[in-house]
CSV table of C-alpha atoms in Angstrom, one decimal:
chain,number,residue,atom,x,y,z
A,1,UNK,CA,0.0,0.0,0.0
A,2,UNK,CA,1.5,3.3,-0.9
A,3,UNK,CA,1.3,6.3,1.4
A,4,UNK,CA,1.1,9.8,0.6
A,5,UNK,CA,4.5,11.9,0.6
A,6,UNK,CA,2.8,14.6,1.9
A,7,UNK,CA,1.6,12.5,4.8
A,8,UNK,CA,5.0,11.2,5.7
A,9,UNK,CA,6.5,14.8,5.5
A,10,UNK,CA,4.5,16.3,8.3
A,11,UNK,CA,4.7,12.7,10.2
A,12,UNK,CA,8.6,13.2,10.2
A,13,UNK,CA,8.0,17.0,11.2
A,14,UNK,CA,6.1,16.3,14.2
A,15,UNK,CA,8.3,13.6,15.0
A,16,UNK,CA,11.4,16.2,14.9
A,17,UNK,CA,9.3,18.8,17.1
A,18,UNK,CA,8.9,16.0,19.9
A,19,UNK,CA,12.3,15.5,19.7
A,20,UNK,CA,13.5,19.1,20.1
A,21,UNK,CA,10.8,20.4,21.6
A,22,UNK,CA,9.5,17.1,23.9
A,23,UNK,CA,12.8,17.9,26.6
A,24,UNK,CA,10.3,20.7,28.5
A,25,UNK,CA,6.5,19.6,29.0
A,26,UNK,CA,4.2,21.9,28.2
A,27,UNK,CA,1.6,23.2,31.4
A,28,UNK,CA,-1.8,21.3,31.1
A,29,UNK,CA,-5.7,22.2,32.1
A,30,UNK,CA,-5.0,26.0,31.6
A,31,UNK,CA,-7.9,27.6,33.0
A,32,UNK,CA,-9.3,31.1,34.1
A,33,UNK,CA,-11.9,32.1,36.5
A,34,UNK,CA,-13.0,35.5,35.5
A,35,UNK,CA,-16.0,37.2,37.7
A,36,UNK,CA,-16.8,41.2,38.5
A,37,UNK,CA,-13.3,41.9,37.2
A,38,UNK,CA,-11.2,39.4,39.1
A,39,UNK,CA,-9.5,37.8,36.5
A,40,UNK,CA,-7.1,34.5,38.2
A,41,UNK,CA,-5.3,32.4,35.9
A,42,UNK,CA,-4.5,28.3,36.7
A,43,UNK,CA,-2.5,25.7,35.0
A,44,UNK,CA,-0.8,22.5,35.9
A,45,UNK,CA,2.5,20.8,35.3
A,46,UNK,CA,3.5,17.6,35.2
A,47,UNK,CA,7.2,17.6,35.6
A,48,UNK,CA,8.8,20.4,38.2
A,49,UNK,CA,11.9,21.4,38.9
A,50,UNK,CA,13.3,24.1,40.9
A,51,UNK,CA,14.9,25.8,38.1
A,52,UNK,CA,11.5,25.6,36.1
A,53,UNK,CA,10.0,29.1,35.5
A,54,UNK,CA,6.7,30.1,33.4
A,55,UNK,CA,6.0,33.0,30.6
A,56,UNK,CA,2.6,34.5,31.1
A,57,UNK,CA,2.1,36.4,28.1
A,58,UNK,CA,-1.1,38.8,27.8
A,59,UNK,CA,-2.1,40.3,24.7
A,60,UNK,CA,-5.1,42.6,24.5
A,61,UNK,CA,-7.3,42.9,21.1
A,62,UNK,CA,-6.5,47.1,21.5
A,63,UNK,CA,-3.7,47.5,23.2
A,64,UNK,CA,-0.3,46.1,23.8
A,65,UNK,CA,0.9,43.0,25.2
A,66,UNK,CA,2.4,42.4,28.4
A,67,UNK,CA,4.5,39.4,29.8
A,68,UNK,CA,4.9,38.4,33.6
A,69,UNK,CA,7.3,35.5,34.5
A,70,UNK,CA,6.3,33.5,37.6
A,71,UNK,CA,7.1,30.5,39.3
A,72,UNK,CA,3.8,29.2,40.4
A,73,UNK,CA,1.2,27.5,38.6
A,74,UNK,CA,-1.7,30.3,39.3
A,75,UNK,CA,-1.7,34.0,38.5
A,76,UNK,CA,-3.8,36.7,39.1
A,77,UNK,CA,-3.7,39.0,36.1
A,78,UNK,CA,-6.7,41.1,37.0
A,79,UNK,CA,-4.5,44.9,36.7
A,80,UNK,CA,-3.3,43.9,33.0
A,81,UNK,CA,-6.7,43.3,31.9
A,82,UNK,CA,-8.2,46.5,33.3
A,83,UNK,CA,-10.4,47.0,30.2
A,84,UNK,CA,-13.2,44.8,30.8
A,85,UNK,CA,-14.9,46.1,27.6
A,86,UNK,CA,-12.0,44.8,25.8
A,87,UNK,CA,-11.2,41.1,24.0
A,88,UNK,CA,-7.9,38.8,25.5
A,89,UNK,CA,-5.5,36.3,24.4
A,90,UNK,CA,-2.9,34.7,27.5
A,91,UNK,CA,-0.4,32.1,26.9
A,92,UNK,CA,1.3,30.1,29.1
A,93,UNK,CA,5.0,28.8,28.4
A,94,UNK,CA,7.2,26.7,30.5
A,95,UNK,CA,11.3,27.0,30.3
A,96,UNK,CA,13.6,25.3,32.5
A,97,UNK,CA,17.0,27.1,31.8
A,98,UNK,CA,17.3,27.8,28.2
A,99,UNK,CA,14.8,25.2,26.8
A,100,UNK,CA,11.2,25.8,27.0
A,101,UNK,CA,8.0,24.4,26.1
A,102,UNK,CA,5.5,24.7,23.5
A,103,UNK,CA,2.9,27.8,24.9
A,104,UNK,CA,-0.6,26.9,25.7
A,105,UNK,CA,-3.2,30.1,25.6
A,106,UNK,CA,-6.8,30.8,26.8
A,107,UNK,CA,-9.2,34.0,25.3
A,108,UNK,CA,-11.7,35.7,27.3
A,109,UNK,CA,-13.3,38.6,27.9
A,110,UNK,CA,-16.7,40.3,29.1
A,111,UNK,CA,-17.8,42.3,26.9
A,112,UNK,CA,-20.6,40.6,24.1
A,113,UNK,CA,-19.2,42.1,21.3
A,114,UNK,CA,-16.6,39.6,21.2
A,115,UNK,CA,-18.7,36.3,21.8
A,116,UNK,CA,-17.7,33.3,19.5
A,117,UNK,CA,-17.1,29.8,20.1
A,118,UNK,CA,-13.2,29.9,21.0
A,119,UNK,CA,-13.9,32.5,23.7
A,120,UNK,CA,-14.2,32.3,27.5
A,121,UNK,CA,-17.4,34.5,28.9
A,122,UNK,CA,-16.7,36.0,32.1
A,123,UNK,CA,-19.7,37.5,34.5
A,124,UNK,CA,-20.4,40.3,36.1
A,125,UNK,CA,-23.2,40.0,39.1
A,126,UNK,CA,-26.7,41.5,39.1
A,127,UNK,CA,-26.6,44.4,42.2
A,128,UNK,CA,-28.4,42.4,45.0
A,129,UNK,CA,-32.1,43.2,44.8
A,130,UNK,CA,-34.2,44.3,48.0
A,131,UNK,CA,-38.1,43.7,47.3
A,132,UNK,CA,-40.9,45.2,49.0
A,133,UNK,CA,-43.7,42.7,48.5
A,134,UNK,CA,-47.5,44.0,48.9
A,135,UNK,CA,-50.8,42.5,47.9
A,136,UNK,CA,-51.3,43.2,44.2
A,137,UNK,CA,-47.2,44.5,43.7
A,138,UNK,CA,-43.8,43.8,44.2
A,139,UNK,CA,-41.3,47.2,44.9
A,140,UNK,CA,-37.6,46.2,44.1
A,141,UNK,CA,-34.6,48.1,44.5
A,142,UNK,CA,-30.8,48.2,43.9
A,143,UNK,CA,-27.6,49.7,43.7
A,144,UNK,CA,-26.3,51.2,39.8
A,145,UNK,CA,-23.4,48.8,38.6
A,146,UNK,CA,-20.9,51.8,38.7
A,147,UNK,CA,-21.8,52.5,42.4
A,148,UNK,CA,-20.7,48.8,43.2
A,149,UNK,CA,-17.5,48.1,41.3
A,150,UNK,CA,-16.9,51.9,40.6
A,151,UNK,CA,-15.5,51.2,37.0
A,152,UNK,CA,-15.4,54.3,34.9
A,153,UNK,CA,-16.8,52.4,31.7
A,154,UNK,CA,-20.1,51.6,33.7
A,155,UNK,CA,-20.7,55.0,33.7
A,156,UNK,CA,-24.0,55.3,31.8
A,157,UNK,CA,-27.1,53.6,31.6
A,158,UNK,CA,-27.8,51.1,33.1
A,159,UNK,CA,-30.8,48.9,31.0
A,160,UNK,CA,-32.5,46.0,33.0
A,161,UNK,CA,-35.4,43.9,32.5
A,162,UNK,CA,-37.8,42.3,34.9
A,163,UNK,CA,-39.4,39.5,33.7
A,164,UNK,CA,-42.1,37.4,35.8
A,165,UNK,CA,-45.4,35.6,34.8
A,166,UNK,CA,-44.5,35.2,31.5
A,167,UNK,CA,-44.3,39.6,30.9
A,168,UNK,CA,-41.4,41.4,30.2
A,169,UNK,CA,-40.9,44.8,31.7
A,170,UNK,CA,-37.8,47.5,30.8
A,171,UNK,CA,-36.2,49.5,32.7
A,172,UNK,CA,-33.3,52.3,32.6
A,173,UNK,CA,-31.3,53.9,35.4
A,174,UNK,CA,-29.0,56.4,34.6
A,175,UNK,CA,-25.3,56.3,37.0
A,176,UNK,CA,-26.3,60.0,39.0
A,177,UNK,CA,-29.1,57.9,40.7
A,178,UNK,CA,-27.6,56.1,43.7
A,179,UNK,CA,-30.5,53.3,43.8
A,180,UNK,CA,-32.6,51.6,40.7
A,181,UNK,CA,-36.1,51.3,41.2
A,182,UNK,CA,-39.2,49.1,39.3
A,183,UNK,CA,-42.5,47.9,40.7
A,184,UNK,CA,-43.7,44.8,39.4
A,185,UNK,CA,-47.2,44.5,39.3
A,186,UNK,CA,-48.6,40.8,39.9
A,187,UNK,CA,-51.6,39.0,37.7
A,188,UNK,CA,-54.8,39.1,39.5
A,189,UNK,CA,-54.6,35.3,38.9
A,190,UNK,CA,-52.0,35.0,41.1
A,191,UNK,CA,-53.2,32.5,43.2
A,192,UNK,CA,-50.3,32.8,46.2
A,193,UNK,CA,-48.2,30.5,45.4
A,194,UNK,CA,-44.0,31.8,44.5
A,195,UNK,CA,-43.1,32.8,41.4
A,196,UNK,CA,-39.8,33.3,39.9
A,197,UNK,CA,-38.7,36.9,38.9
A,198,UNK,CA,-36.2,37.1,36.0
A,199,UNK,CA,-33.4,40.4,36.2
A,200,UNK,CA,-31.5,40.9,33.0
A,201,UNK,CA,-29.2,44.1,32.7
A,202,UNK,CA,-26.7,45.2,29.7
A,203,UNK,CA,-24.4,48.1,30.7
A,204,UNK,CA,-21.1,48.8,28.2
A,205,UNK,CA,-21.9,46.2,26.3
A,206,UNK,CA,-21.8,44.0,29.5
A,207,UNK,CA,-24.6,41.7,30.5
A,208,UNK,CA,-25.5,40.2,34.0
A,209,UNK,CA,-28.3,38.5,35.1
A,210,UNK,CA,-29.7,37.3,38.2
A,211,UNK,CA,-33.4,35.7,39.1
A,212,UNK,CA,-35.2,35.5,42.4
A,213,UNK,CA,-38.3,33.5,44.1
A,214,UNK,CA,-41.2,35.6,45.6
A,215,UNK,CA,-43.5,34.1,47.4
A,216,UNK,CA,-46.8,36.2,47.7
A,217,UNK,CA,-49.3,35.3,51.5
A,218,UNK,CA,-53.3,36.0,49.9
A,219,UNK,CA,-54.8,36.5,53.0
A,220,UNK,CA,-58.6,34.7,52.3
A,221,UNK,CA,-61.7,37.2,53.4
A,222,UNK,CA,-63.4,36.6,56.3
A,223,UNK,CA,-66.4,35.2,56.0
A,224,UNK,CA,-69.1,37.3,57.2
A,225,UNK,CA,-72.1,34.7,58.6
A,226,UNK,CA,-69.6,34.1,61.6
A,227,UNK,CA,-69.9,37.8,62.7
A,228,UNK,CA,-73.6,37.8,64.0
A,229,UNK,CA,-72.8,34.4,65.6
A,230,UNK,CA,-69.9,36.2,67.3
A,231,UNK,CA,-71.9,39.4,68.4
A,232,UNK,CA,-74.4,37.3,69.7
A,233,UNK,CA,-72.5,34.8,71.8
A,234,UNK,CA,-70.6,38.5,73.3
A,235,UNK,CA,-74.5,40.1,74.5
A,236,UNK,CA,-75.4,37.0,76.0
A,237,UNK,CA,-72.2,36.8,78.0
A,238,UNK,CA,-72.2,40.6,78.6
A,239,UNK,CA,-76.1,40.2,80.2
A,240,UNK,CA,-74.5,37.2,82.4
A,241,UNK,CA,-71.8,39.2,84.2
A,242,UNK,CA,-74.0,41.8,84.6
A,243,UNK,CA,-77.1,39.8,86.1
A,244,UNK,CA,-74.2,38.1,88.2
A,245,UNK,CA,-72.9,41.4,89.7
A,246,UNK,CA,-76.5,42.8,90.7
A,247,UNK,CA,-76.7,39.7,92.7
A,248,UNK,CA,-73.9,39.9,94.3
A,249,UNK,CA,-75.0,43.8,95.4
A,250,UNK,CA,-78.6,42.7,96.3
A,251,UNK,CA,-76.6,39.9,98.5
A,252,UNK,CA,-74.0,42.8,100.1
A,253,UNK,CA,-77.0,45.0,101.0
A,254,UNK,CA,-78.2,42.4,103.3
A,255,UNK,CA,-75.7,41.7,105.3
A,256,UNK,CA,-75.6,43.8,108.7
A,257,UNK,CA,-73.4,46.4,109.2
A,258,UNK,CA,-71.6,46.4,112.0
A,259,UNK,CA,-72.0,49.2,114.8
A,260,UNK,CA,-70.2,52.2,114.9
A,261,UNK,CA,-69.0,51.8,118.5
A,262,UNK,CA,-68.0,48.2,117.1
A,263,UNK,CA,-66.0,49.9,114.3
A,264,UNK,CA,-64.0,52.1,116.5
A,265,UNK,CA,-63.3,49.5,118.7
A,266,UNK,CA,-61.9,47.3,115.9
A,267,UNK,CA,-60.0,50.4,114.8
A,268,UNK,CA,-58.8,51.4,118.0
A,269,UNK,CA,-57.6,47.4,118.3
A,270,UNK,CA,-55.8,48.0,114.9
A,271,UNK,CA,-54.3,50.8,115.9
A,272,UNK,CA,-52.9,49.9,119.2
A,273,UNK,CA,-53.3,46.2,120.2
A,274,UNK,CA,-52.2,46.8,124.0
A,275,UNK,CA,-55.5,49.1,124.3
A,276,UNK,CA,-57.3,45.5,124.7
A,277,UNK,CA,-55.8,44.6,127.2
A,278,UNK,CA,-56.6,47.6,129.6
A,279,UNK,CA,-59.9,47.8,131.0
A,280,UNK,CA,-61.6,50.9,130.4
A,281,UNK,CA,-61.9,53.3,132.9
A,282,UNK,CA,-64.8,54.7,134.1
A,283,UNK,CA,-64.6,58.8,134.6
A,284,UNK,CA,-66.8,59.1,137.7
A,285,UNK,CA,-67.8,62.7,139.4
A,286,UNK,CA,-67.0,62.6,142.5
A,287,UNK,CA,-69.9,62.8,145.2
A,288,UNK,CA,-70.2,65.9,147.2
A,289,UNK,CA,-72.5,65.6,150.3
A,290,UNK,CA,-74.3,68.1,151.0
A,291,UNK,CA,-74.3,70.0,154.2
A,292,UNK,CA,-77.8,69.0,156.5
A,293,UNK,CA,-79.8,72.4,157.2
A,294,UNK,CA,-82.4,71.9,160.4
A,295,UNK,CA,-86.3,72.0,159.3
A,296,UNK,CA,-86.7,74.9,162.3
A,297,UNK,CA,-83.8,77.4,163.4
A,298,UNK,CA,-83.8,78.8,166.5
A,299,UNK,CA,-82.0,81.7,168.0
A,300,UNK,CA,-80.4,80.2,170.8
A,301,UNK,CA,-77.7,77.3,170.0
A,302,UNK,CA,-78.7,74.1,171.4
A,303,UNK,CA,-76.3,73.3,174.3
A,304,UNK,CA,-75.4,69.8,175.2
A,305,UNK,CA,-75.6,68.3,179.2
A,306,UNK,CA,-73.0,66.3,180.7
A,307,UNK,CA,-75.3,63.3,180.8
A,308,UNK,CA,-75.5,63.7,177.9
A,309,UNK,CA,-72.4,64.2,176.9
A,310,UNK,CA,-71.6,61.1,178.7
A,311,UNK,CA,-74.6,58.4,177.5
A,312,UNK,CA,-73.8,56.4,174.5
A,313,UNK,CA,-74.2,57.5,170.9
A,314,UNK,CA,-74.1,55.8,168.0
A,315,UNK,CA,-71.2,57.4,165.4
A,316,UNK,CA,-72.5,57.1,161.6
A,317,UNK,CA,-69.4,56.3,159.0
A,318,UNK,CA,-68.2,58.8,157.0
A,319,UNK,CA,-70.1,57.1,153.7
A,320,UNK,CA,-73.0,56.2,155.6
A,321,UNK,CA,-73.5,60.0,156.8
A,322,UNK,CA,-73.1,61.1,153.3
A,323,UNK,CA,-75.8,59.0,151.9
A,324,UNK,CA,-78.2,60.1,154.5
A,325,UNK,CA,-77.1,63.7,153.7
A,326,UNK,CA,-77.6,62.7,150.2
A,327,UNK,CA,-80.7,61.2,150.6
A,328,UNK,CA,-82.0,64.7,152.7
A,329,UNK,CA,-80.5,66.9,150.6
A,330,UNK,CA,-82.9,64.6,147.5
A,331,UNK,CA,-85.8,66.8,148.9
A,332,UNK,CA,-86.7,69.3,146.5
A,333,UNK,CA,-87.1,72.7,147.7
A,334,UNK,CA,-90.6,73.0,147.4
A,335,UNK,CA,-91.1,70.2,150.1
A,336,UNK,CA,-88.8,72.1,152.4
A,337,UNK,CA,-90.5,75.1,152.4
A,338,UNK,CA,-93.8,73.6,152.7
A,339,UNK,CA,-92.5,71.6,155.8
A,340,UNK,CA,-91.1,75.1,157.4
A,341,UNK,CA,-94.3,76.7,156.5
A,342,UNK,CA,-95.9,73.7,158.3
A,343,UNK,CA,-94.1,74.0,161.2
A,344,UNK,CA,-94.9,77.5,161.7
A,345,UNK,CA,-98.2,77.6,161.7
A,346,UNK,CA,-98.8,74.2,164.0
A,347,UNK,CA,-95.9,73.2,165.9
A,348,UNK,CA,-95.7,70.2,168.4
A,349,UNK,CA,-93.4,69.2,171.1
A,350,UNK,CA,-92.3,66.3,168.6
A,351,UNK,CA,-91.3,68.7,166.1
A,352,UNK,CA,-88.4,70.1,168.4
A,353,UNK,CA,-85.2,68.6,169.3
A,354,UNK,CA,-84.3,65.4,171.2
A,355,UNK,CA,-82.7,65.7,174.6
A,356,UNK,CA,-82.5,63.0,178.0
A,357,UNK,CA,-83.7,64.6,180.8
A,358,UNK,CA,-82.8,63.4,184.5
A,359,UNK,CA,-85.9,63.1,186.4
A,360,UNK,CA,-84.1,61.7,189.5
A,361,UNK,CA,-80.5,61.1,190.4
A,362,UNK,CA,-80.2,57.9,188.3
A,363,UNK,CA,-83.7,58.1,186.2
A,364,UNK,CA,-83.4,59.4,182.7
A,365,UNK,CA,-85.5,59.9,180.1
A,366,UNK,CA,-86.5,61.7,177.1
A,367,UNK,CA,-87.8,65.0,175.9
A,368,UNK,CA,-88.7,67.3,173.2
A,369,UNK,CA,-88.4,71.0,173.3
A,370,UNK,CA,-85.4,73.6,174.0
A,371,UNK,CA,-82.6,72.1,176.1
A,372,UNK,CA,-82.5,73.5,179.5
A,373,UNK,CA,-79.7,75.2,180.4
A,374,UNK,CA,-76.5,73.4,182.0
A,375,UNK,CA,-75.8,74.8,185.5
């Protein structure tokens, strides 16, 4: 079977470029990880040594190309791709001394102009969203881009779209508003249950794109046959405690009240327990007697005989002669005088005074009238 010259030519060229060019591995599983402008480059490498070193080389689409030598196998070249609305193309060569590998490269880049199939598509993130959720609408707010990452090419406007319930709604905030704004207004179909809200925004040719799940509480109305039920059942208990406490007052009326002289005892016992102890104390007047006045006064003084002087006489106790002169002095005036007048006008020897009289030496007896006079 014949071959093809051609064939066997770039067969014996490959096999040449292994040879030269197979002494230094190349890096494998070059990768980026590009996100709101944080651009990290990683590769790996089979083979290392300690003298082995590797070429980053970053060419821009615009500008000019820059090279950074490193000896790890990770690299963050986020300040030489500073134009994020530009297009990039970074290789990766290894070289250990003076040989070096074959370069491996990667292309990215954020802006959409540059899209194909060969390109890596970094990401910017949507500004987080703060929602407001009502009955019939949705309030949503957010930062503008530039405010966030303060980029000078986000500078301008900044065009979103809300999408939800299958409707699309547009939006523009320009970068001298601090906060972006949109109400979403909700189907009346909506029957409660969470729906997904879509956020799209394009800003320098830059898109990002974020969604979030609402979930909307329809409060059901109240139905209104419960409402007389409700009233009622309140009257009917209102009349009960009412009945109940004119009861109770028609009960407290009837019961005695105690005594006011019982009150202030049981206040005076409150106040100063030892007061029950002590017996009250009766304030008394004292009793004056008073003085005994004869029904008939005479001129001359009555005077008394030595028999008489000398016969036995009964002496009346100090209390005892007060009650009598208490008992005389009971006489009301009226009686006295009568009894003075009385005398007067029909006087008897039983009306005058008392004496003995001596008869005989040794025989005594008694008499009424003026005392004779003691020789």
């Amino acid at each position: 079977m014949s071959t093809n010259p051609v064939f066997t030519i770039w067969v014996c060229f490959a096999f040449l470029c292994q040879i030269v060019c197979g002494l230094v591995p190349s890096p494998t599983n070059v990768s980026l990880d590009c996100h709101n402008f944080v651009n990290i480059l990683y590769w790996n490498y089979s083979k290392p040594t300690e003298q082995l070193k590797f070429i980053v080389m970053v060419k821009p689409y615009v500008s000019n190309s820059q090279t950074v030598e490193t000896s790890q196998m990770h690299l963050n070249i986020s300040k030489y791709t500073s134009d994020p609305a530009d297009n990039y193309v970074v290789t990766v060569t290894a070289h250990d001394g003076k040989e070096k590998s074959e370069c491996v490269s990667i292309q990215f880049t954020y802006s959409s102009d540059f899209y194909n199939d060969n390109t890596h598509k970094c990401s910017v993130h949507f500004p987080d969203v703060n929602m407001s959720v009502h009955k019939d609408m949705i309030e949503v707010f957010f930062l503008h881009p530039y405010n966030i990452y303060k980029r000078d090419i986000l500078k301008e406007v900044f065009l979103y779209t809300v999408t939800h319930d299958q409707r699309d709604s547009k939006y523009e905030c320009f970068d001298d508003k601090e906060l972006c704004t949109a109400v979403i207004h909700l189907n009346q179909r909506f029957d409660g249950q969470c729906i997904e809200v879509l956020f799209e925004g394009m800003i320098a040719a830059i898109p990002t794109s974020t969604y979030r799940n609402v979930c909307v509480s329809v409060q059901k109305p109240v139905e209104t046959g419960y409402i007389p039920a409700v009233v009622g059942v309140v009257v009917v208990l209102l009349f009960i405690a009412v009945g109940f406490v004119w009861i109770l007052c028609k009960k407290w009326s009837r019961i005695p009240q105690i005594p006011k002289f019982l009150q202030r005892s049981l206040m005076t016992t409150k106040q100063s327990p030892s007061a029950v102890q002590q017996p009250e104390q009766l304030n008394l007047s004292k009793m004056t007697s008073a003085a005994h006045t004869p029904l008939l006064m005479t001129d001359e003084s009555p005077t008394i005989s030595p028999v008489e002087k000398d016969s036995s006489t009964v002496i009346i106790p100090t209390d005892t002669q007060e009650e009598v002169d208490h008992d005389k002095s009971g006489l009301s005036e009226v009686d006295v005088n009568f009894e003075e007048s009385e005398g007067f006008g029909n006087s008897s020897g039983y009306d005058s005074h008392k004496f003995l009289l001596e008869m005989s030496p040794g025989d005594l007896t008694h008499a009424y009238g003026p005392r004779p006079s003691v020789i």
